[in-house]
PDB file of C-alpha atoms in Angstrom:
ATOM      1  CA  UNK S   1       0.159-126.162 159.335  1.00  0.00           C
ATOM      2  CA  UNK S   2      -1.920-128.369 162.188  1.00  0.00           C
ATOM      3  CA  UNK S   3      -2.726-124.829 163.754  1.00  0.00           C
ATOM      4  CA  UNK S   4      -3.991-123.400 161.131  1.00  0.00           C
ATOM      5  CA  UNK S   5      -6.418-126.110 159.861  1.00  0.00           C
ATOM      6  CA  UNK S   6      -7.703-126.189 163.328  1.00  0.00           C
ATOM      7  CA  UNK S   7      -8.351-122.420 162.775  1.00  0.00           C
ATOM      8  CA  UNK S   8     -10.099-122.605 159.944  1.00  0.00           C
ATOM      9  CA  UNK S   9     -11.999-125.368 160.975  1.00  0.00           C
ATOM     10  CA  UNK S  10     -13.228-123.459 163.916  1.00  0.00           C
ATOM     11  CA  UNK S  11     -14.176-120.809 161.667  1.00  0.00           C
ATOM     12  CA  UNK S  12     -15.871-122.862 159.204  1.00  0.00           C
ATOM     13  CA  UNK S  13     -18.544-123.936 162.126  1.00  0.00           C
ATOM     14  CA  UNK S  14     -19.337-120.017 162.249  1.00  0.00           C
ATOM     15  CA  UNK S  15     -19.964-120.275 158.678  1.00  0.00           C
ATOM     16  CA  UNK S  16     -18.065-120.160 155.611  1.00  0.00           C
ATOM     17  CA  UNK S  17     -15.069-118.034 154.309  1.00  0.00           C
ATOM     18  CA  UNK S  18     -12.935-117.211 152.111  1.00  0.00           C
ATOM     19  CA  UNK S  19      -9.733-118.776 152.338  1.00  0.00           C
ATOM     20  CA  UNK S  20      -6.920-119.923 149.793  1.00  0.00           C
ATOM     21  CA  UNK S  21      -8.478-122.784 147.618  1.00  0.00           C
ATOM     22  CA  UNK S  22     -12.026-121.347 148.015  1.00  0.00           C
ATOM     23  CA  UNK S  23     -13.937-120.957 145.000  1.00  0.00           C
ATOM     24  CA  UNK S  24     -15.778-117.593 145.400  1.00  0.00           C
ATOM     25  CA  UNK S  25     -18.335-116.034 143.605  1.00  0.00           C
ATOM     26  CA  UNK S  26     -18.478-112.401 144.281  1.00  0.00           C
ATOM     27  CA  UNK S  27     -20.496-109.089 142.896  1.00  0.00           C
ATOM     28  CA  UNK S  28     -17.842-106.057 142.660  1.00  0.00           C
ATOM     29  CA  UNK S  29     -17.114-102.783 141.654  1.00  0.00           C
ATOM     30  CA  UNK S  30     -13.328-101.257 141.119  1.00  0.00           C
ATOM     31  CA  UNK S  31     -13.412 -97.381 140.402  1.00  0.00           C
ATOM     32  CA  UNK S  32     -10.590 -95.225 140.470  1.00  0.00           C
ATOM     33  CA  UNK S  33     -11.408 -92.405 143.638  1.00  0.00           C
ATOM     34  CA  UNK S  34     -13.155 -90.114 141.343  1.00  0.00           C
ATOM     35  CA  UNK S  35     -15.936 -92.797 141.218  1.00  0.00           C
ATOM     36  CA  UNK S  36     -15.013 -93.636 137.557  1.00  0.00           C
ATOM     37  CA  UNK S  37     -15.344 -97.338 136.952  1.00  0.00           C
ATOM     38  CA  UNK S  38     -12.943 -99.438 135.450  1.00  0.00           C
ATOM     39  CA  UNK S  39     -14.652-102.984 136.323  1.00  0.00           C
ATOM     40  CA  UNK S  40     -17.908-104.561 137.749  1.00  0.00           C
ATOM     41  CA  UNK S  41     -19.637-107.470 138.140  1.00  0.00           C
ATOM     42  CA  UNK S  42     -23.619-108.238 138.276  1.00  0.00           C
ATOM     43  CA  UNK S  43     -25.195-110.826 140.759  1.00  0.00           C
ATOM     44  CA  UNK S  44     -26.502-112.150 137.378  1.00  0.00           C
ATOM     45  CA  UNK S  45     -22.960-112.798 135.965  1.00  0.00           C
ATOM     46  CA  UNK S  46     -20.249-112.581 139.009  1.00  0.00           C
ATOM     47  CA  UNK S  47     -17.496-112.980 138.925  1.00  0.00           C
ATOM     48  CA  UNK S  48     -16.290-116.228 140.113  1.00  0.00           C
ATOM     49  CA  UNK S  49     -12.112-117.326 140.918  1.00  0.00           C
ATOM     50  CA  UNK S  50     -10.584-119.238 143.370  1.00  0.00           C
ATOM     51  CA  UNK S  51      -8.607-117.077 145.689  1.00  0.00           C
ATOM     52  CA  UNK S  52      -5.013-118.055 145.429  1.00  0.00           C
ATOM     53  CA  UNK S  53      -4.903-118.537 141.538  1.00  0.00           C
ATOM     54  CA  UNK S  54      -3.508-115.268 140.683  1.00  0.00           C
ATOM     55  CA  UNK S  55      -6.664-114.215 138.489  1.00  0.00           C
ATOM     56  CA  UNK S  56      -6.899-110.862 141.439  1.00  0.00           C
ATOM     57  CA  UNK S  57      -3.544-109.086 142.357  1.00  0.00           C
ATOM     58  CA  UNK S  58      -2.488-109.916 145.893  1.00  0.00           C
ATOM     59  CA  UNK S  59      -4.007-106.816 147.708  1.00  0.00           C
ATOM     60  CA  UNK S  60      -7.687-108.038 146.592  1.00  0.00           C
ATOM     61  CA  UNK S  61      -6.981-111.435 147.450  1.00  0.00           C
ATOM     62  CA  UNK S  62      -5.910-110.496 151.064  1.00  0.00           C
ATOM     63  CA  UNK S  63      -8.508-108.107 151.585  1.00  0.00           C
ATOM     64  CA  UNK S  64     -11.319-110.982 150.604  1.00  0.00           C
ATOM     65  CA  UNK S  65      -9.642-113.348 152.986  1.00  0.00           C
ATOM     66  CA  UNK S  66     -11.937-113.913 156.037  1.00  0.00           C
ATOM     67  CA  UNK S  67     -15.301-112.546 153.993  1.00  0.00           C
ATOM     68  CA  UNK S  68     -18.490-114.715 154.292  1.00  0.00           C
ATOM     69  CA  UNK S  69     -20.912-115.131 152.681  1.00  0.00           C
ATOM     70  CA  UNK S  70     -23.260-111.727 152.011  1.00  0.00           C
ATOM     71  CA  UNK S  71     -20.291-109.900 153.375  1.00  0.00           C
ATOM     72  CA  UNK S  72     -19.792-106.188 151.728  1.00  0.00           C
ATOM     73  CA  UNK S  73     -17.116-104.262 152.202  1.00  0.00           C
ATOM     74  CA  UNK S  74     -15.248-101.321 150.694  1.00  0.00           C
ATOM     75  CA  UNK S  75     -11.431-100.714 150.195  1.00  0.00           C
ATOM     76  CA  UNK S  76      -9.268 -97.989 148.912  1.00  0.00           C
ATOM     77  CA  UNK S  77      -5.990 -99.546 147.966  1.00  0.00           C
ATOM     78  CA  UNK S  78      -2.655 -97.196 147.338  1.00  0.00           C
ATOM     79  CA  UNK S  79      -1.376 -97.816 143.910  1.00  0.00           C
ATOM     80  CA  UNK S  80       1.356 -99.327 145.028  1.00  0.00           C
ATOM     81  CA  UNK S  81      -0.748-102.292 146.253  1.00  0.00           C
ATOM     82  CA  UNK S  82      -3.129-102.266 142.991  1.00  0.00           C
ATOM     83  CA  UNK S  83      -0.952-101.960 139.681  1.00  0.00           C
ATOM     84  CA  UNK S  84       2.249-100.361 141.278  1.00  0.00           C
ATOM     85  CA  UNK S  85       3.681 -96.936 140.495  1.00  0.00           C
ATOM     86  CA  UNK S  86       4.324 -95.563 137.095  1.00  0.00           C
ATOM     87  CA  UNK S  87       7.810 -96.687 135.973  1.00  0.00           C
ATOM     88  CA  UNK S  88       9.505 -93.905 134.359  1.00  0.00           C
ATOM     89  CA  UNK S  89      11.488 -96.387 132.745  1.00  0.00           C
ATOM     90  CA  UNK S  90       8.606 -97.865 131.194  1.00  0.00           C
ATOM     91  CA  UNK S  91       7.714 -94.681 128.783  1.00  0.00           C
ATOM     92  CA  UNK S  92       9.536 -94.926 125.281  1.00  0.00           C
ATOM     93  CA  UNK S  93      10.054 -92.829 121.955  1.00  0.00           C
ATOM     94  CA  UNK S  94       8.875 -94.847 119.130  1.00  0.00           C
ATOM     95  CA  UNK S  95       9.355 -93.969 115.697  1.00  0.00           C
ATOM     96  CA  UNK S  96       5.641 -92.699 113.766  1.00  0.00           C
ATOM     97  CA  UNK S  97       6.257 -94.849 110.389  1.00  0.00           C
ATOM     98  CA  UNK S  98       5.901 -98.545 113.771  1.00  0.00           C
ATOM     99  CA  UNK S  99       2.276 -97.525 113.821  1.00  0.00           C
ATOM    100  CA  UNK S 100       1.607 -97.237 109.849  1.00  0.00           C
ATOM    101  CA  UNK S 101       0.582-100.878 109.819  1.00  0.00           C
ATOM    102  CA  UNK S 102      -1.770-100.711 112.566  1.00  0.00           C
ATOM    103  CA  UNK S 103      -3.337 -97.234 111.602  1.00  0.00           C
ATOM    104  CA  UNK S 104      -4.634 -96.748 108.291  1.00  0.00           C
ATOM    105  CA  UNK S 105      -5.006 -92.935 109.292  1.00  0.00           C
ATOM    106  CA  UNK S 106      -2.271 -91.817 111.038  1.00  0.00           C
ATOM    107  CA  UNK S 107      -4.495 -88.743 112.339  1.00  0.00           C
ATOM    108  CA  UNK S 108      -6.039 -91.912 114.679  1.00  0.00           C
ATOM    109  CA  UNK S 109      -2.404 -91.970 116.703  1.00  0.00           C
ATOM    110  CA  UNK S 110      -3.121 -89.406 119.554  1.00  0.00           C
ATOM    111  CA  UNK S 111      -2.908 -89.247 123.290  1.00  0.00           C
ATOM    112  CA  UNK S 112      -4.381 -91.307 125.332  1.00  0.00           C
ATOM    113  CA  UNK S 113      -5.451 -94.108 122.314  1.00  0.00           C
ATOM    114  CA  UNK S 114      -4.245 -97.645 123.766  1.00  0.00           C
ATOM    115  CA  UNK S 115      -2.591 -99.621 121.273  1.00  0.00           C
ATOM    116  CA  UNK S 116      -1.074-103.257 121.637  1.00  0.00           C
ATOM    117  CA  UNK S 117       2.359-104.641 120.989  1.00  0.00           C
ATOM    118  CA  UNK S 118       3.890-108.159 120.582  1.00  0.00           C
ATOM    119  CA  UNK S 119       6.151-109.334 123.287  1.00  0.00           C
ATOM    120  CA  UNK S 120       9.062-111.439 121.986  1.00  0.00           C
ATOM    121  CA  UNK S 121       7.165-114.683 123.572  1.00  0.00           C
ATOM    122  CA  UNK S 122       4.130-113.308 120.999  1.00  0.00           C
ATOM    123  CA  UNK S 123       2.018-112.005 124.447  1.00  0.00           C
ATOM    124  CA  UNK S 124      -0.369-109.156 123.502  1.00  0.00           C
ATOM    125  CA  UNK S 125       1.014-105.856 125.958  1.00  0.00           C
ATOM    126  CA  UNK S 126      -1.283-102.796 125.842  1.00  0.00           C
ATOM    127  CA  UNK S 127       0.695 -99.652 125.579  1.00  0.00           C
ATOM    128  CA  UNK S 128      -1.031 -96.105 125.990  1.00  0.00           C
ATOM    129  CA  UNK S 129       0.117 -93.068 124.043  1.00  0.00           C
ATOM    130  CA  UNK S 130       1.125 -90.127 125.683  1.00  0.00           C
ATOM    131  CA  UNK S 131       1.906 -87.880 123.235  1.00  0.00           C
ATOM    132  CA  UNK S 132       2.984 -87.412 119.640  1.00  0.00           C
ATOM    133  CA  UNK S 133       5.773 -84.971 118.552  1.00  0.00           C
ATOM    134  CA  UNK S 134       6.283 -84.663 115.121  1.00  0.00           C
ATOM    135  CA  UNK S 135       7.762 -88.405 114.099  1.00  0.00           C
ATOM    136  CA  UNK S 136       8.284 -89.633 117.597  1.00  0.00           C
ATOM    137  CA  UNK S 137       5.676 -91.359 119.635  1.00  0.00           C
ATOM    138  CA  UNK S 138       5.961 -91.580 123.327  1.00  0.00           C
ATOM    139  CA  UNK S 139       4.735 -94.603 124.588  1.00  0.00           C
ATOM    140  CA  UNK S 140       4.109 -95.598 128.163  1.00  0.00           C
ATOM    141  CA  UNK S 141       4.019 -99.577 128.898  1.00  0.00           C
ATOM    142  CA  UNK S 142       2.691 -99.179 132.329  1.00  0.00           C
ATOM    143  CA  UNK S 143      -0.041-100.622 132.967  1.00  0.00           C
ATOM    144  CA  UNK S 144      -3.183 -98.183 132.777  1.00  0.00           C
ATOM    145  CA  UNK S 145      -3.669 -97.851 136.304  1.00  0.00           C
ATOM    146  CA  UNK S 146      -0.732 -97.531 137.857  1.00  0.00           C
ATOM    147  CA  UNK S 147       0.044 -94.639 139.912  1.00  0.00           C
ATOM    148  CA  UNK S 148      -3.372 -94.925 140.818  1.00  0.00           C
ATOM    149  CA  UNK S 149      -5.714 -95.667 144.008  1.00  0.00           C
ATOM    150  CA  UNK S 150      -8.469 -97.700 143.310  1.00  0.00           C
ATOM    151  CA  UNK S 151     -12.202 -98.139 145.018  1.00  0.00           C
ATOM    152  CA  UNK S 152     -13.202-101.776 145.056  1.00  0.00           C
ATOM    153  CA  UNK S 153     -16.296-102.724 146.556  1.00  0.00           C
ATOM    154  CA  UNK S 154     -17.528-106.412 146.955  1.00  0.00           C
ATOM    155  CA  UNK S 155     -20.288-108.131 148.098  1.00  0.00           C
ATOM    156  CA  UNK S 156     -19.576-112.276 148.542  1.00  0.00           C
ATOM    157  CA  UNK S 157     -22.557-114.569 146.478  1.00  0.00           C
ATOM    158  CA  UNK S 158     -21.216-117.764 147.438  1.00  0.00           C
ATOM    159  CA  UNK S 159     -17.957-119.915 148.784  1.00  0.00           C
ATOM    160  CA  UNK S 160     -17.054-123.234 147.659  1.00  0.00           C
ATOM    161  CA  UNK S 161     -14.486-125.597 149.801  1.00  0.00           C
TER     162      UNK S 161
END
């Protein structure tokens, strides 16, 4: 542990970085690699975390550590890195007459509509529709982007110790 305050120390005279515990204030962009964007973030309202605390998934977080200030940079990162590979074992049948209380129309249950679900500890989980044969809904519970590579671009504002 010695070693690696001394590190960062030393790097700290070059100016500041990210590093775990740093508050960071950041501008992004994270697009799937057809350019369509799923998040972003304005200089006006950044988004702000402190790296360690879980609120990125670990690939982000390691690829901001070492940034400075007015860095930019651009990643691709393998779905298996961002939200993880679709889980086969994560699409379900669900019987039509579940949905009647959350769709007064039942025309409005088609693929691709994201609906949301109750965990047993009463956690809201997103669920996407994939299709819908005759009574039978199939569900997928993955999350919706995994099996996908994302584009995330970020530019740092500011880093807090």
């Amino acid at each position: 542990l010695q070693k690696k305050k001394k590190e960062k120390a030393t790097l700290f005279r070059r100016g500041k970085k990210c590093w775990i515990g740093s508050k960071v204030s950041i501008v992004h962009r994270l697009a799937l690699t057809d350019d369509s964007e799923v998040d972003s973030s304005t200089v006006q309202d950044p988004f702000i975390f402190t790296v360690g605390d879980g609120a990125l998934f670990p690939a982000l977080e390691e690829l901001i550590l070492g940034l400075s200030v007015e860095a930019e940079e651009s990643f691709i990162i393998a779905a298996e890195y961002g939200f993880g590979a679709v889980d086969s074992t994560q699409i379900h049948s669900i019987p039509m007459d579940t949905f009647e209380q959350q769709f007064e129309d039942t025309a409005e249950i088609a693929a691709g509509v994201v609906i949301y679900f109750e965990s047993p500890a009463g956690d809201e989980v997103p669920a996407t529709i994939v299709s819908v044969e005759g009574s039978e809904v199939m569900v997928d519970f993955n999350h919706p982007l995994a099996g996908r590579d994302l584009k995330f671009e970020v530019k740092v504002i500011s880093i807090e110790d």
